[in-house]
mmCIF file of C-alpha atoms in Angstrom:
data_model
loop_
_atom_site.group_PDB
_atom_site.id
_atom_site.type_symbol
_atom_site.label_atom_id
_atom_site.label_comp_id
_atom_site.label_asym_id
_atom_site.label_seq_id
_atom_site.Cartn_x
_atom_site.Cartn_y
_atom_site.Cartn_z
ATOM 1 C CA UNK A 1 -19.038 16.814 -6.401
ATOM 2 C CA UNK A 2 -19.689 14.365 -8.316
ATOM 3 C CA UNK A 3 -21.750 12.131 -6.434
ATOM 4 C CA UNK A 4 -21.622 8.668 -7.769
ATOM 5 C CA UNK A 5 -17.348 8.420 -6.792
ATOM 6 C CA UNK A 6 -18.325 10.257 -2.634
ATOM 7 C CA UNK A 7 -20.353 6.875 -2.252
ATOM 8 C CA UNK A 8 -19.803 3.519 -5.082
ATOM 9 C CA UNK A 9 -15.541 3.619 -5.623
ATOM 10 C CA UNK A 10 -13.051 2.481 -3.225
ATOM 11 C CA UNK A 11 -9.983 2.932 -5.821
ATOM 12 C CA UNK A 12 -11.099 6.051 -8.327
ATOM 13 C CA UNK A 13 -8.903 6.762 -11.159
ATOM 14 C CA UNK A 14 -9.326 10.652 -11.448
ATOM 15 C CA UNK A 15 -8.195 12.310 -15.534
ATOM 16 C CA UNK A 16 -7.689 15.862 -15.639
ATOM 17 C CA UNK A 17 -7.450 15.800 -19.842
ATOM 18 C CA UNK A 18 -6.020 17.359 -21.225
ATOM 19 C CA UNK A 19 -5.310 20.191 -19.972
ATOM 20 C CA UNK A 20 -3.883 23.418 -22.677
ATOM 21 C CA UNK A 21 -7.162 23.724 -23.306
ATOM 22 C CA UNK A 22 -7.866 24.705 -19.585
ATOM 23 C CA UNK A 23 -4.911 27.103 -20.111
ATOM 24 C CA UNK A 24 -4.359 25.526 -17.396
ATOM 25 C CA UNK A 25 -0.693 24.858 -18.546
ATOM 26 C CA UNK A 26 2.400 25.865 -18.122
ATOM 27 C CA UNK A 27 2.393 26.673 -14.253
ATOM 28 C CA UNK A 28 4.180 24.648 -11.536
ATOM 29 C CA UNK A 29 2.970 21.488 -10.993
ATOM 30 C CA UNK A 30 0.061 22.097 -8.388
ATOM 31 C CA UNK A 31 -1.086 24.763 -9.569
ATOM 32 C CA UNK A 32 -1.616 22.908 -12.550
ATOM 33 C CA UNK A 33 -2.441 19.240 -11.178
ATOM 34 C CA UNK A 34 -4.925 20.998 -8.619
ATOM 35 C CA UNK A 35 -6.839 23.443 -10.278
ATOM 36 C CA UNK A 36 -7.502 20.183 -13.646
ATOM 37 C CA UNK A 37 -8.937 18.369 -10.348
ATOM 38 C CA UNK A 38 -11.054 21.369 -9.794
ATOM 39 C CA UNK A 39 -12.470 21.783 -13.076
ATOM 40 C CA UNK A 40 -12.461 17.976 -13.427
ATOM 41 C CA UNK A 41 -14.398 17.506 -10.058
ATOM 42 C CA UNK A 42 -16.368 20.287 -9.790
ATOM 43 C CA UNK A 43 -17.120 22.351 -12.547
ATOM 44 C CA UNK A 44 -20.639 23.804 -13.842
ATOM 45 C CA UNK A 45 -22.435 20.232 -16.175
ATOM 46 C CA UNK A 46 -23.940 23.246 -17.268
ATOM 47 C CA UNK A 47 -20.782 24.705 -19.800
ATOM 48 C CA UNK A 48 -20.658 23.646 -22.254
ATOM 49 C CA UNK A 49 -16.280 23.167 -22.862
ATOM 50 C CA UNK A 50 -16.963 20.640 -19.190
ATOM 51 C CA UNK A 51 -17.071 17.860 -20.343
ATOM 52 C CA UNK A 52 -16.844 14.310 -17.742
ATOM 53 C CA UNK A 53 -17.722 11.010 -18.358
ATOM 54 C CA UNK A 54 -18.165 8.240 -16.220
ATOM 55 C CA UNK A 55 -16.079 4.751 -16.213
ATOM 56 C CA UNK A 56 -18.031 3.292 -14.311
ATOM 57 C CA UNK A 57 -16.347 0.047 -14.744
ATOM 58 C CA UNK A 58 -13.348 0.735 -13.823
ATOM 59 C CA UNK A 59 -14.112 3.953 -11.486
ATOM 60 C CA UNK A 60 -12.970 7.039 -14.212
ATOM 61 C CA UNK A 61 -13.960 10.087 -13.787
ATOM 62 C CA UNK A 62 -13.048 11.192 -17.141
ATOM 63 C CA UNK A 63 -12.127 14.830 -18.566
ATOM 64 C CA UNK A 64 -12.481 15.955 -22.104
ATOM 65 C CA UNK A 65 -11.564 11.882 -23.078
ATOM 66 C CA UNK A 66 -12.479 13.278 -26.765
ATOM 67 C CA UNK A 67 -10.748 16.042 -27.517
ATOM 68 C CA UNK A 68 -7.522 14.397 -25.472
ATOM 69 C CA UNK A 69 -7.976 12.293 -28.284
ATOM 70 C CA UNK A 70 -8.596 14.586 -31.058
ATOM 71 C CA UNK A 71 -4.947 15.192 -29.864
ATOM 72 C CA UNK A 72 -2.614 11.840 -30.101
ATOM 73 C CA UNK A 73 -5.355 10.748 -32.992
ATOM 74 C CA UNK A 74 -3.869 14.528 -35.030
ATOM 75 C CA UNK A 75 -0.403 13.072 -36.113
ATOM 76 C CA UNK A 76 0.950 9.500 -37.073
ATOM 77 C CA UNK A 77 1.738 7.845 -33.747
ATOM 78 C CA UNK A 78 5.862 8.509 -34.382
ATOM 79 C CA UNK A 79 5.351 11.469 -34.811
ATOM 80 C CA UNK A 80 3.945 11.597 -31.919
ATOM 81 C CA UNK A 81 6.876 12.029 -28.074
ATOM 82 C CA UNK A 82 4.887 10.488 -24.573
ATOM 83 C CA UNK A 83 6.524 11.269 -21.940
ATOM 84 C CA UNK A 84 4.855 10.776 -18.380
ATOM 85 C CA UNK A 85 5.683 11.337 -15.208
ATOM 86 C CA UNK A 86 4.747 9.505 -11.743
ATOM 87 C CA UNK A 87 4.529 10.650 -8.396
ATOM 88 C CA UNK A 88 4.811 8.245 -5.608
ATOM 89 C CA UNK A 89 5.540 8.715 -2.051
ATOM 90 C CA UNK A 90 4.136 5.420 -0.795
ATOM 91 C CA UNK A 91 6.309 2.420 -1.205
ATOM 92 C CA UNK A 92 3.462 0.878 -3.349
ATOM 93 C CA UNK A 93 4.638 -1.415 -6.008
ATOM 94 C CA UNK A 94 0.910 -1.859 -7.308
ATOM 95 C CA UNK A 95 0.510 1.952 -7.689
ATOM 96 C CA UNK A 96 3.310 1.569 -10.056
ATOM 97 C CA UNK A 97 1.043 -0.656 -11.472
ATOM 98 C CA UNK A 98 -2.412 0.948 -11.554
ATOM 99 C CA UNK A 99 0.015 4.212 -13.171
ATOM 100 C CA UNK A 100 0.910 3.085 -15.911
ATOM 101 C CA UNK A 101 -1.494 0.809 -16.498
ATOM 102 C CA UNK A 102 -4.178 4.227 -16.402
ATOM 103 C CA UNK A 103 -1.265 6.081 -18.533
ATOM 104 C CA UNK A 104 -2.426 3.801 -20.989
ATOM 105 C CA UNK A 105 -5.559 2.972 -21.328
ATOM 106 C CA UNK A 106 -6.494 6.264 -21.277
ATOM 107 C CA UNK A 107 -4.052 7.338 -23.394
ATOM 108 C CA UNK A 108 -5.778 4.134 -25.862
ATOM 109 C CA UNK A 109 -1.779 4.228 -26.643
ATOM 110 C CA UNK A 110 0.167 0.870 -27.216
ATOM 111 C CA UNK A 111 3.552 2.231 -25.952
ATOM 112 C CA UNK A 112 4.673 5.986 -23.835
ATOM 113 C CA UNK A 113 8.373 7.084 -24.871
ATOM 114 C CA UNK A 114 9.971 7.859 -21.051
ATOM 115 C CA UNK A 115 8.104 7.093 -18.110
ATOM 116 C CA UNK A 116 10.208 9.265 -15.305
ATOM 117 C CA UNK A 117 9.405 8.224 -11.694
ATOM 118 C CA UNK A 118 9.768 10.597 -8.781
ATOM 119 C CA UNK A 119 9.754 8.526 -4.872
ATOM 120 C CA UNK A 120 9.835 11.266 -2.084
ATOM 121 C CA UNK A 121 8.422 8.205 0.869
ATOM 122 C CA UNK A 122 9.750 10.846 3.557
ATOM 123 C CA UNK A 123 7.798 14.408 1.614
ATOM 124 C CA UNK A 124 4.596 14.674 3.673
ATOM 125 C CA UNK A 125 7.202 15.111 6.831
ATOM 126 C CA UNK A 126 8.988 17.860 5.594
ATOM 127 C CA UNK A 127 8.592 21.115 3.367
ATOM 128 C CA UNK A 128 5.446 21.667 0.791
ATOM 129 C CA UNK A 129 4.183 24.888 -0.062
ATOM 130 C CA UNK A 130 0.739 25.275 -0.763
ATOM 131 C CA UNK A 131 -0.610 25.799 -4.225
ATOM 132 C CA UNK A 132 -1.360 28.989 -3.765
ATOM 133 C CA UNK A 133 2.496 30.304 -2.085
ATOM 134 C CA UNK A 134 4.389 27.323 -4.373
ATOM 135 C CA UNK A 135 7.337 28.463 -5.945
ATOM 136 C CA UNK A 136 8.039 25.489 -8.335
ATOM 137 C CA UNK A 137 9.263 26.557 -11.886
ATOM 138 C CA UNK A 138 8.292 25.002 -14.887
ATOM 139 C CA UNK A 139 7.346 20.871 -14.683
ATOM 140 C CA UNK A 140 9.147 21.192 -18.658
ATOM 141 C CA UNK A 141 12.493 19.438 -18.712
ATOM 142 C CA UNK A 142 15.580 21.111 -20.481
ATOM 143 C CA UNK A 143 18.511 20.389 -20.216
ATOM 144 C CA UNK A 144 20.575 21.185 -17.488
ATOM 145 C CA UNK A 145 23.011 23.139 -16.336
ATOM 146 C CA UNK A 146 25.549 23.336 -14.503
ATOM 147 C CA UNK A 147 24.780 26.210 -12.916
ATOM 148 C CA UNK A 148 21.170 28.323 -12.266
ATOM 149 C CA UNK A 149 20.791 31.043 -11.262
ATOM 150 C CA UNK A 150 22.360 32.489 -7.911
ATOM 151 C CA UNK A 151 20.956 30.896 -4.663
ATOM 152 C CA UNK A 152 19.260 33.745 -2.391
ATOM 153 C CA UNK A 153 22.802 34.204 0.834
ATOM 154 C CA UNK A 154 19.897 35.157 3.254
ATOM 155 C CA UNK A 155 17.821 32.016 3.145
ATOM 156 C CA UNK A 156 20.247 29.317 1.976
ATOM 157 C CA UNK A 157 18.467 25.998 1.759
ATOM 158 C CA UNK A 158 20.069 22.223 2.001
ATOM 159 C CA UNK A 159 20.648 20.642 -1.461
ATOM 160 C CA UNK A 160 17.534 18.126 -2.308
ATOM 161 C CA UNK A 161 19.035 16.650 -4.671
ATOM 162 C CA UNK A 162 22.498 16.422 -2.437
ATOM 163 C CA UNK A 163 19.966 14.554 0.195
ATOM 164 C CA UNK A 164 18.291 11.547 -1.576
ATOM 165 C CA UNK A 165 19.834 9.500 0.894
ATOM 166 C CA UNK A 166 20.737 10.153 3.539
ATOM 167 C CA UNK A 167 16.671 11.739 3.667
ATOM 168 C CA UNK A 168 15.652 7.818 3.346
ATOM 169 C CA UNK A 169 18.706 5.633 4.067
ATOM 170 C CA UNK A 170 19.297 2.230 3.262
ATOM 171 C CA UNK A 171 15.250 1.788 2.996
ATOM 172 C CA UNK A 172 14.509 4.161 1.165
ATOM 173 C CA UNK A 173 16.990 2.753 -1.532
ATOM 174 C CA UNK A 174 15.547 -0.963 -1.243
ATOM 175 C CA UNK A 175 12.224 0.768 -1.885
ATOM 176 C CA UNK A 176 13.381 2.848 -4.703
ATOM 177 C CA UNK A 177 14.758 -0.226 -7.015
ATOM 178 C CA UNK A 178 11.981 -2.886 -6.614
ATOM 179 C CA UNK A 179 9.256 0.156 -7.667
ATOM 180 C CA UNK A 180 11.918 1.025 -10.862
ATOM 181 C CA UNK A 181 11.657 -3.057 -10.903
ATOM 182 C CA UNK A 182 8.580 -2.573 -12.455
ATOM 183 C CA UNK A 183 8.218 0.001 -14.136
ATOM 184 C CA UNK A 184 11.442 -2.585 -16.392
ATOM 185 C CA UNK A 185 9.213 -4.519 -16.565
ATOM 186 C CA UNK A 186 6.978 -2.630 -18.932
ATOM 187 C CA UNK A 187 9.946 -0.892 -20.685
ATOM 188 C CA UNK A 188 11.511 -5.479 -21.155
ATOM 189 C CA UNK A 189 7.970 -6.092 -22.671
ATOM 190 C CA UNK A 190 7.736 -2.881 -24.592
ATOM 191 C CA UNK A 191 5.283 -0.779 -23.526
ATOM 192 C CA UNK A 192 8.205 1.613 -22.083
ATOM 193 C CA UNK A 193 10.643 2.791 -23.812
ATOM 194 C CA UNK A 194 12.514 5.138 -21.585
ATOM 195 C CA UNK A 195 13.109 5.401 -18.115
ATOM 196 C CA UNK A 196 14.386 8.217 -15.609
ATOM 197 C CA UNK A 197 14.595 8.234 -12.227
ATOM 198 C CA UNK A 198 14.080 12.133 -10.012
ATOM 199 C CA UNK A 199 15.793 13.545 -7.297
ATOM 200 C CA UNK A 200 18.518 11.004 -6.655
ATOM 201 C CA UNK A 201 22.375 12.147 -5.834
ATOM 202 C CA UNK A 202 24.830 10.022 -7.199
ATOM 203 C CA UNK A 203 25.283 8.007 -4.419
ATOM 204 C CA UNK A 204 21.594 6.825 -4.672
ATOM 205 C CA UNK A 205 21.405 6.156 -9.260
ATOM 206 C CA UNK A 206 25.056 4.248 -8.529
ATOM 207 C CA UNK A 207 23.232 1.794 -6.655
ATOM 208 C CA UNK A 208 20.136 1.688 -8.431
ATOM 209 C CA UNK A 209 21.885 1.899 -12.031
ATOM 210 C CA UNK A 210 24.551 -1.613 -10.464
ATOM 211 C CA UNK A 211 21.186 -3.244 -9.975
ATOM 212 C CA UNK A 212 18.985 -2.520 -12.630
ATOM 213 C CA UNK A 213 17.985 -4.785 -15.561
ATOM 214 C CA UNK A 214 17.014 -2.139 -18.029
ATOM 215 C CA UNK A 215 19.006 1.343 -17.004
ATOM 216 C CA UNK A 216 18.022 4.795 -16.939
ATOM 217 C CA UNK A 217 18.636 6.878 -19.354
ATOM 218 C CA UNK A 218 17.086 10.359 -18.081
ATOM 219 C CA UNK A 219 18.159 11.748 -14.353
ATOM 220 C CA UNK A 220 15.770 14.720 -13.769
ATOM 221 C CA UNK A 221 16.931 17.109 -10.598
ATOM 222 C CA UNK A 222 14.411 19.882 -8.598
ATOM 223 C CA UNK A 223 17.053 22.954 -8.717
ATOM 224 C CA UNK A 224 14.329 25.324 -6.796
ATOM 225 C CA UNK A 225 17.130 24.657 -3.897
ATOM 226 C CA UNK A 226 20.383 25.036 -5.094
ATOM 227 C CA UNK A 227 22.710 26.349 -7.345
ATOM 228 C CA UNK A 228 24.785 23.221 -8.769
ATOM 229 C CA UNK A 229 24.020 20.219 -9.849
ATOM 230 C CA UNK A 230 26.412 18.461 -7.364
ATOM 231 C CA UNK A 231 29.988 17.192 -9.675
ATOM 232 C CA UNK A 232 30.095 13.530 -8.634
ATOM 233 C CA UNK A 233 26.092 13.822 -9.839
ATOM 234 C CA UNK A 234 27.280 15.474 -13.351
ATOM 235 C CA UNK A 235 30.046 12.855 -14.337
ATOM 236 C CA UNK A 236 27.650 9.493 -12.314
ATOM 237 C CA UNK A 237 25.150 10.879 -15.732
ATOM 238 C CA UNK A 238 28.049 11.407 -18.117
ATOM 239 C CA UNK A 239 29.771 8.116 -17.533
ATOM 240 C CA UNK A 240 26.597 6.292 -18.542
ATOM 241 C CA UNK A 241 24.689 7.737 -21.246
ATOM 242 C CA UNK A 242 22.005 9.231 -18.636
ATOM 243 C CA UNK A 243 19.863 12.447 -20.156
ATOM 244 C CA UNK A 244 20.486 14.854 -17.027
ATOM 245 C CA UNK A 245 17.827 17.561 -17.095
ATOM 246 C CA UNK A 246 16.321 19.931 -14.148
ATOM 247 C CA UNK A 247 12.713 20.761 -12.737
ATOM 248 C CA UNK A 248 10.368 22.408 -10.034
ATOM 249 C CA UNK A 249 8.418 19.917 -8.722
ATOM 250 C CA UNK A 250 7.564 19.703 -4.799
ATOM 251 C CA UNK A 251 8.019 15.974 -3.296
ATOM 252 C CA UNK A 252 4.597 16.481 -2.154
ATOM 253 C CA UNK A 253 2.630 17.367 -5.037
ATOM 254 C CA UNK A 254 -1.012 17.891 -3.257
ATOM 255 C CA UNK A 255 -1.157 17.675 -0.225
ATOM 256 C CA UNK A 256 -3.897 15.917 1.378
ATOM 257 C CA UNK A 257 -5.431 18.338 2.873
ATOM 258 C CA UNK A 258 -6.039 19.660 -0.456
ATOM 259 C CA UNK A 259 -7.450 16.692 -2.163
ATOM 260 C CA UNK A 260 -9.534 16.057 0.251
ATOM 261 C CA UNK A 261 -11.189 19.272 -0.359
ATOM 262 C CA UNK A 262 -11.889 18.398 -3.683
ATOM 263 C CA UNK A 263 -12.563 14.571 -3.137
ATOM 264 C CA UNK A 264 -13.649 14.028 0.799
ATOM 265 C CA UNK A 265 -13.639 11.000 2.303
ATOM 266 C CA UNK A 266 -10.767 10.015 -0.079
ATOM 267 C CA UNK A 267 -6.732 10.348 -0.475
ATOM 268 C CA UNK A 268 -3.940 10.193 -3.996
ATOM 269 C CA UNK A 269 -3.044 6.887 -3.624
ATOM 270 C CA UNK A 270 -0.508 8.452 -6.346
ATOM 271 C CA UNK A 271 -0.360 10.898 -9.213
ATOM 272 C CA UNK A 272 1.353 11.241 -13.121
ATOM 273 C CA UNK A 273 1.648 13.816 -15.926
ATOM 274 C CA UNK A 274 2.213 13.183 -19.328
ATOM 275 C CA UNK A 275 2.497 15.560 -21.992
ATOM 276 C CA UNK A 276 3.000 14.805 -26.013
ATOM 277 C CA UNK A 277 4.933 16.898 -28.095
ATOM 278 C CA UNK A 278 5.492 16.767 -32.107
ATOM 279 C CA UNK A 279 8.481 14.693 -33.126
ATOM 280 C CA UNK A 280 9.438 17.054 -35.560
ATOM 281 C CA UNK A 281 8.643 20.516 -34.587
ATOM 282 C CA UNK A 282 9.401 20.641 -30.274
ATOM 283 C CA UNK A 283 5.190 21.738 -30.343
ATOM 284 C CA UNK A 284 3.577 20.145 -26.963
ATOM 285 C CA UNK A 285 -0.422 19.345 -28.408
ATOM 286 C CA UNK A 286 -1.557 17.577 -24.979
ATOM 287 C CA UNK A 287 -0.826 17.704 -21.214
ATOM 288 C CA UNK A 288 -2.489 16.011 -18.249
ATOM 289 C CA UNK A 289 -1.907 14.468 -15.027
ATOM 290 C CA UNK A 290 -4.286 11.492 -13.411
ATOM 291 C CA UNK A 291 -4.202 10.752 -10.155
ATOM 292 C CA UNK A 292 -5.305 6.958 -8.061
ATOM 293 C CA UNK A 293 -7.032 7.717 -5.089
ATOM 294 C CA UNK A 294 -9.130 5.793 -2.630
ATOM 295 C CA UNK A 295 -11.495 5.408 -0.190
ATOM 296 C CA UNK A 296 -9.963 6.443 3.159
ATOM 297 C CA UNK A 297 -9.911 3.786 6.054
ATOM 298 C CA UNK A 298 -12.370 6.162 8.102
ATOM 299 C CA UNK A 299 -14.959 7.426 5.522
ATOM 300 C CA UNK A 300 -18.333 6.842 5.513
ATOM 301 C CA UNK A 301 -20.182 5.521 3.579
#
């Protein structure tokens, strides 16, 4: 463990750098995050490829910053597309702001092309697979088909895309609107070009869309537990010009006990994944994770 994290900072931001160079890319998202954090926090400093920098002013631990910068600047800004997904399990507009600011500052850009919010306040009470046995699919969004591969009839599971409203209720929708408004401010200030939302059923998406100042133009659905995108959701997205994508990210990206093993005394406040594509070729040139964490109230000094 890097010693200056353990006792010095109440809040830290950890950047994995470009995980493509660590041969971690194109794996399950929770595996990518866990292994990226492990390399950053526990990598052998005597190994040349492990370059970790400590930004003491901002409480940041950043892996391979220069390599990431090189990837971002080898093409003109107009030639690349930067997308991000924020994973949040706690209702906090402060966390939204911390995540977006960290994204812009660490990538050293004035704006990103899209940000998708995945908010699952009750994920901790659900079932989340450990890293070693995770079954989440590739997290790179693709155009959503109406039908996925057939479900296993022997092990049916409820569709997560149809249950967000049921699991989180009216209070969850209210919280989501508040969080989304924080993202809208960045869109209105031209720091985010497109906004998106993940895992909402048609009812919740319609409610959010009705009150949004900057309407979401991306909707992601997780097809790992169902075979079909609900017809109502497909129709709503088609009627409101919302791009419908699929993903395989778990609701809880990294369980608390796994992060605690990597950073004792700290808990994850928020996490995000960014991806950088070269527009004309569609080539993924950089991909990484950024995590915001704080010291647990009962952590020893």
